[in-house]
PDB file of C-alpha atoms in Angstrom:
ATOM      1  CA  MET A   1     -53.160  -0.256  27.581  1.00  0.00           C
ATOM      2  CA  ASN A   2     -53.830   0.123  24.052  1.00  0.00           C
ATOM      3  CA  LYS A   3     -56.419  -2.196  22.863  1.00  0.00           C
ATOM      4  CA  ASN A   4     -55.478  -1.925  19.312  1.00  0.00           C
ATOM      5  CA  GLU A   5     -52.363  -3.430  20.001  1.00  0.00           C
ATOM      6  CA  ILE A   6     -53.749  -6.175  22.230  1.00  0.00           C
ATOM      7  CA  VAL A   7     -56.024  -6.747  18.830  1.00  0.00           C
ATOM      8  CA  LYS A   8     -53.237  -6.496  16.709  1.00  0.00           C
ATOM      9  CA  GLU A   9     -50.913  -9.080  18.861  1.00  0.00           C
ATOM     10  CA  LEU A  10     -53.905 -11.474  19.272  1.00  0.00           C
ATOM     11  CA  LYS A  11     -54.785 -11.809  15.778  1.00  0.00           C
ATOM     12  CA  SER A  12     -51.117 -11.986  14.285  1.00  0.00           C
ATOM     13  CA  THR A  13     -50.699 -14.783  17.191  1.00  0.00           C
ATOM     14  CA  ILE A  14     -53.786 -16.795  15.746  1.00  0.00           C
ATOM     15  CA  THR A  15     -53.067 -15.776  12.153  1.00  0.00           C
ATOM     16  CA  GLU A  16     -49.524 -17.497  12.557  1.00  0.00           C
ATOM     17  CA  PHE A  17     -50.634 -20.573  13.922  1.00  0.00           C
ATOM     18  CA  GLN A  18     -53.479 -20.919  11.252  1.00  0.00           C
ATOM     19  CA  GLN A  19     -50.633 -20.540   8.793  1.00  0.00           C
ATOM     20  CA  LEU A  20     -48.467 -23.363  10.406  1.00  0.00           C
ATOM     21  CA  ILE A  21     -51.121 -25.759  10.621  1.00  0.00           C
ATOM     22  CA  SER A  22     -51.818 -24.768   7.192  1.00  0.00           C
ATOM     23  CA  SER A  23     -48.413 -25.582   5.939  1.00  0.00           C
ATOM     24  CA  PHE A  24     -48.736 -29.386   6.930  1.00  0.00           C
ATOM     25  CA  ASP A  25     -50.209 -31.567   4.582  1.00  0.00           C
ATOM     26  CA  GLU A  26     -52.630 -33.894   5.417  1.00  0.00           C
ATOM     27  CA  GLN A  27     -50.790 -37.019   6.049  1.00  0.00           C
ATOM     28  CA  GLN A  28     -48.002 -34.583   8.131  1.00  0.00           C
ATOM     29  CA  LEU A  29     -50.781 -33.297  10.082  1.00  0.00           C
ATOM     30  CA  ASN A  30     -52.267 -36.640  11.518  1.00  0.00           C
ATOM     31  CA  ALA A  31     -48.799 -38.249  12.043  1.00  0.00           C
ATOM     32  CA  VAL A  32     -47.103 -38.248  15.138  1.00  0.00           C
ATOM     33  CA  PRO A  33     -43.851 -36.579  14.162  1.00  0.00           C
ATOM     34  CA  PHE A  34     -41.570 -38.206  17.541  1.00  0.00           C
ATOM     35  CA  GLU A  35     -42.653 -40.589  20.331  1.00  0.00           C
ATOM     36  CA  GLY A  36     -44.182 -38.518  23.039  1.00  0.00           C
ATOM     37  CA  SER A  37     -45.413 -35.589  20.707  1.00  0.00           C
ATOM     38  CA  TRP A  38     -48.723 -35.043  19.608  1.00  0.00           C
ATOM     39  CA  THR A  39     -49.557 -35.031  15.855  1.00  0.00           C
ATOM     40  CA  PRO A  40     -49.696 -30.891  14.359  1.00  0.00           C
ATOM     41  CA  ALA A  41     -53.654 -31.567  14.222  1.00  0.00           C
ATOM     42  CA  GLN A  42     -53.751 -32.665  18.244  1.00  0.00           C
ATOM     43  CA  VAL A  43     -51.542 -29.255  18.877  1.00  0.00           C
ATOM     44  CA  ALA A  44     -54.278 -27.290  17.171  1.00  0.00           C
ATOM     45  CA  ARG A  45     -57.089 -29.093  18.763  1.00  0.00           C
ATOM     46  CA  HIS A  46     -55.552 -28.503  22.004  1.00  0.00           C
ATOM     47  CA  ILE A  47     -55.387 -24.785  21.136  1.00  0.00           C
ATOM     48  CA  CYS A  48     -58.675 -24.508  19.535  1.00  0.00           C
ATOM     49  CA  LYS A  49     -60.120 -26.441  23.059  1.00  0.00           C
ATOM     50  CA  ALA A  50     -58.112 -24.386  25.550  1.00  0.00           C
ATOM     51  CA  ASN A  51     -58.874 -20.879  23.542  1.00  0.00           C
ATOM     52  CA  SER A  52     -62.664 -21.741  23.022  1.00  0.00           C
ATOM     53  CA  GLY A  53     -64.075 -20.659  26.023  1.00  0.00           C
ATOM     54  CA  PHE A  54     -62.064 -17.291  26.518  1.00  0.00           C
ATOM     55  CA  ALA A  55     -64.851 -15.232  24.850  1.00  0.00           C
ATOM     56  CA  GLU A  56     -67.432 -16.544  27.026  1.00  0.00           C
ATOM     57  CA  ALA A  57     -65.332 -16.191  30.081  1.00  0.00           C
ATOM     58  CA  LEU A  58     -64.290 -12.331  28.990  1.00  0.00           C
ATOM     59  CA  ASN A  59     -67.740 -11.572  28.148  1.00  0.00           C
ATOM     60  CA  GLY A  60     -69.056 -13.445  31.545  1.00  0.00           C
ATOM     61  CA  PRO A  61     -69.112 -12.257  35.204  1.00  0.00           C
ATOM     62  CA  VAL A  62     -66.568  -9.742  36.406  1.00  0.00           C
ATOM     63  CA  GLN A  63     -65.711  -7.627  39.233  1.00  0.00           C
ATOM     64  CA  ASP A  64     -63.606  -4.537  39.952  1.00  0.00           C
ATOM     65  CA  THR A  65     -59.853  -5.663  40.053  1.00  0.00           C
ATOM     66  CA  ASP A  66     -58.289  -4.864  43.191  1.00  0.00           C
ATOM     67  CA  ARG A  67     -54.617  -4.649  41.987  1.00  0.00           C
ATOM     68  CA  ALA A  68     -52.676  -3.529  38.430  1.00  0.00           C
ATOM     69  CA  PRO A  69     -54.776  -5.340  35.694  1.00  0.00           C
ATOM     70  CA  ASP A  70     -51.535  -6.257  34.178  1.00  0.00           C
ATOM     71  CA  GLN A  71     -49.878  -7.212  37.265  1.00  0.00           C
ATOM     72  CA  SER A  72     -49.369 -10.855  36.064  1.00  0.00           C
ATOM     73  CA  VAL A  73     -48.638 -10.531  32.483  1.00  0.00           C
ATOM     74  CA  LYS A  74     -44.935 -10.679  32.529  1.00  0.00           C
ATOM     75  CA  THR A  75     -45.362 -13.937  34.742  1.00  0.00           C
ATOM     76  CA  ILE A  76     -47.409 -15.656  32.551  1.00  0.00           C
ATOM     77  CA  GLU A  77     -45.284 -14.596  29.163  1.00  0.00           C
ATOM     78  CA  ARG A  78     -41.934 -15.973  31.305  1.00  0.00           C
ATOM     79  CA  ILE A  79     -44.115 -19.009  32.116  1.00  0.00           C
ATOM     80  CA  MET A  80     -45.578 -20.002  28.812  1.00  0.00           C
ATOM     81  CA  LEU A  81     -42.350 -18.766  26.783  1.00  0.00           C
ATOM     82  CA  ASP A  82     -39.927 -20.716  28.913  1.00  0.00           C
ATOM     83  CA  PHE A  83     -39.664 -23.263  26.231  1.00  0.00           C
ATOM     84  CA  THR A  84     -37.448 -25.470  28.050  1.00  0.00           C
ATOM     85  CA  THR A  85     -39.962 -26.279  30.561  1.00  0.00           C
ATOM     86  CA  LYS A  86     -42.595 -29.327  29.588  1.00  0.00           C
ATOM     87  CA  MET A  87     -46.027 -28.459  30.872  1.00  0.00           C
ATOM     88  CA  ASN A  88     -48.845 -31.033  31.278  1.00  0.00           C
ATOM     89  CA  ALA A  89     -52.384 -29.817  29.746  1.00  0.00           C
ATOM     90  CA  PRO A  90     -55.412 -30.275  32.038  1.00  0.00           C
ATOM     91  CA  ALA A  91     -57.456 -33.140  31.191  1.00  0.00           C
ATOM     92  CA  PHE A  92     -60.429 -30.874  29.741  1.00  0.00           C
ATOM     93  CA  ILE A  93     -58.347 -29.529  27.028  1.00  0.00           C
ATOM     94  CA  LEU A  94     -56.141 -32.622  25.862  1.00  0.00           C
ATOM     95  CA  PRO A  95     -57.011 -33.324  22.149  1.00  0.00           C
ATOM     96  CA  GLU A  96     -58.475 -36.518  21.264  1.00  0.00           C
ATOM     97  CA  MET A  97     -56.701 -39.127  19.509  1.00  0.00           C
ATOM     98  CA  LYS A  98     -58.095 -39.082  16.151  1.00  0.00           C
ATOM     99  CA  ALA A  99     -57.354 -37.772  12.760  1.00  0.00           C
ATOM    100  CA  TYR A 100     -58.693 -34.428  12.329  1.00  0.00           C
ATOM    101  CA  ASN A 101     -59.919 -31.877   9.505  1.00  0.00           C
ATOM    102  CA  LYS A 102     -57.250 -29.089   8.717  1.00  0.00           C
ATOM    103  CA  GLU A 103     -60.215 -26.846   7.285  1.00  0.00           C
ATOM    104  CA  ARG A 104     -62.201 -27.412  10.326  1.00  0.00           C
ATOM    105  CA  LEU A 105     -59.524 -26.633  12.579  1.00  0.00           C
ATOM    106  CA  ILE A 106     -58.280 -23.681  10.583  1.00  0.00           C
ATOM    107  CA  ASN A 107     -62.129 -22.171  10.872  1.00  0.00           C
ATOM    108  CA  THR A 108     -62.615 -22.814  14.437  1.00  0.00           C
ATOM    109  CA  LEU A 109     -59.251 -20.640  15.330  1.00  0.00           C
ATOM    110  CA  GLU A 110     -60.816 -18.209  12.677  1.00  0.00           C
ATOM    111  CA  ASP A 111     -63.965 -18.327  15.095  1.00  0.00           C
ATOM    112  CA  ILE A 112     -61.936 -17.506  18.240  1.00  0.00           C
ATOM    113  CA  LYS A 113     -59.838 -14.962  16.720  1.00  0.00           C
ATOM    114  CA  VAL A 114     -62.846 -12.834  15.644  1.00  0.00           C
ATOM    115  CA  ASP A 115     -64.834 -13.625  19.043  1.00  0.00           C
ATOM    116  CA  VAL A 116     -62.158 -12.912  21.411  1.00  0.00           C
ATOM    117  CA  SER A 117     -61.102  -9.554  19.516  1.00  0.00           C
ATOM    118  CA  LYS A 118     -64.467  -8.106  19.282  1.00  0.00           C
ATOM    119  CA  ALA A 119     -64.235  -8.849  23.495  1.00  0.00           C
ATOM    120  CA  VAL A 120     -61.108  -6.908  23.609  1.00  0.00           C
ATOM    121  CA  THR A 121     -62.585  -3.987  22.023  1.00  0.00           C
ATOM    122  CA  ASP A 122     -66.126  -3.772  23.731  1.00  0.00           C
ATOM    123  CA  LEU A 123     -64.785  -5.087  27.409  1.00  0.00           C
ATOM    124  CA  ASP A 124     -63.301  -3.252  29.963  1.00  0.00           C
ATOM    125  CA  LEU A 125     -59.797  -5.220  30.224  1.00  0.00           C
ATOM    126  CA  THR A 126     -59.412  -3.987  33.862  1.00  0.00           C
ATOM    127  CA  GLN A 127     -62.133  -6.320  35.318  1.00  0.00           C
ATOM    128  CA  THR A 128     -61.372  -9.455  36.977  1.00  0.00           C
ATOM    129  CA  CYS A 129     -63.203 -12.620  35.353  1.00  0.00           C
ATOM    130  CA  LEU A 130     -65.000 -14.790  37.765  1.00  0.00           C
ATOM    131  CA  SER A 131     -65.365 -17.726  35.696  1.00  0.00           C
ATOM    132  CA  PHE A 132     -61.810 -18.354  34.819  1.00  0.00           C
ATOM    133  CA  GLU A 133     -58.505 -18.897  36.916  1.00  0.00           C
ATOM    134  CA  LEU A 134     -55.017 -19.892  36.337  1.00  0.00           C
ATOM    135  CA  PRO A 135     -53.320 -22.424  38.201  1.00  0.00           C
ATOM    136  CA  GLY A 136     -50.863 -20.551  40.376  1.00  0.00           C
ATOM    137  CA  LEU A 137     -52.412 -17.223  39.705  1.00  0.00           C
ATOM    138  CA  GLY A 138     -56.408 -17.734  40.391  1.00  0.00           C
ATOM    139  CA  GLN A 139     -58.642 -15.003  38.934  1.00  0.00           C
ATOM    140  CA  VAL A 140     -57.202 -12.682  36.415  1.00  0.00           C
ATOM    141  CA  ALA A 141     -58.115  -9.306  35.065  1.00  0.00           C
ATOM    142  CA  ARG A 142     -59.562  -9.669  31.618  1.00  0.00           C
ATOM    143  CA  LEU A 143     -56.311  -8.448  30.237  1.00  0.00           C
ATOM    144  CA  GLU A 144     -54.234 -10.995  31.706  1.00  0.00           C
ATOM    145  CA  ALA A 145     -56.647 -13.725  30.205  1.00  0.00           C
ATOM    146  CA  VAL A 146     -56.076 -12.629  26.778  1.00  0.00           C
ATOM    147  CA  TYR A 147     -52.541 -12.519  27.147  1.00  0.00           C
ATOM    148  CA  PHE A 148     -52.670 -15.687  28.508  1.00  0.00           C
ATOM    149  CA  MET A 149     -54.224 -17.042  25.602  1.00  0.00           C
ATOM    150  CA  ILE A 150     -51.787 -15.217  23.381  1.00  0.00           C
ATOM    151  CA  TYR A 151     -48.610 -16.582  25.074  1.00  0.00           C
ATOM    152  CA  HIS A 152     -49.928 -20.140  25.080  1.00  0.00           C
ATOM    153  CA  THR A 153     -51.035 -20.060  21.625  1.00  0.00           C
ATOM    154  CA  GLN A 154     -47.264 -18.331  20.761  1.00  0.00           C
ATOM    155  CA  ARG A 155     -45.779 -21.198  22.834  1.00  0.00           C
ATOM    156  CA  HIS A 156     -47.689 -24.201  20.811  1.00  0.00           C
ATOM    157  CA  ALA A 157     -46.826 -22.137  17.516  1.00  0.00           C
ATOM    158  CA  HIS A 158     -42.989 -22.787  18.609  1.00  0.00           C
ATOM    159  CA  GLN A 159     -44.043 -26.533  19.052  1.00  0.00           C
ATOM    160  CA  LEU A 160     -45.369 -26.771  15.647  1.00  0.00           C
ATOM    161  CA  LYS A 161     -42.470 -25.087  14.086  1.00  0.00           C
ATOM    162  CA  ASN A 162     -40.278 -27.823  15.845  1.00  0.00           C
ATOM    163  CA  ILE A 163     -42.415 -30.390  14.713  1.00  0.00           C
ATOM    164  CA  LYS A 164     -42.101 -28.845  10.809  1.00  0.00           C
ATOM    165  CA  ASN A 165     -38.273 -28.668  11.214  1.00  0.00           C
ATOM    166  CA  LYS A 166     -38.554 -32.705  11.934  1.00  0.00           C
ATOM    167  CA  HIS A 167     -40.581 -33.384   9.032  1.00  0.00           C
ATOM    168  CA  ALA A 168     -38.364 -31.511   6.758  1.00  0.00           C
ATOM    169  CA  VAL A 169     -35.219 -33.276   8.210  1.00  0.00           C
ATOM    170  CA  ASN A 170     -36.861 -36.608   7.250  1.00  0.00           C
TER     171      ASN A 170
END
């Protein structure tokens, strides 16, 4: 486990997501691209809501992990990066139906990137987070939580690319 590589992947994933959000003009950002879709801004708000608690969870109470701390990373990757499967977000991370400010979203993502990168650098990633659980996996090691955040953000970056392509066609 190379923390520098993890931080690099985390930063590049969030930076790519920020760049995708930046690529939408203000009208596109808050427009529903097709029926059943969130707006690009709602996708960004979802990622902000989902990722905003990670620094706190990583810095929260932990215990020793009684298994390999990366045991679920491949499972998380397989689930999150399977773009053929539609998932429903839990209510607490659903984006509100409203217009969003692009700069505010990008700045929130930047704060998350800084805070989680610091946690990855400073903390023992083999410890299990006691204040955070993944559905179907239960409590996860800090390392697994970070990779969940990375893969979840990559999943929604893929969604933004699809929305961007839809705008390019129209």
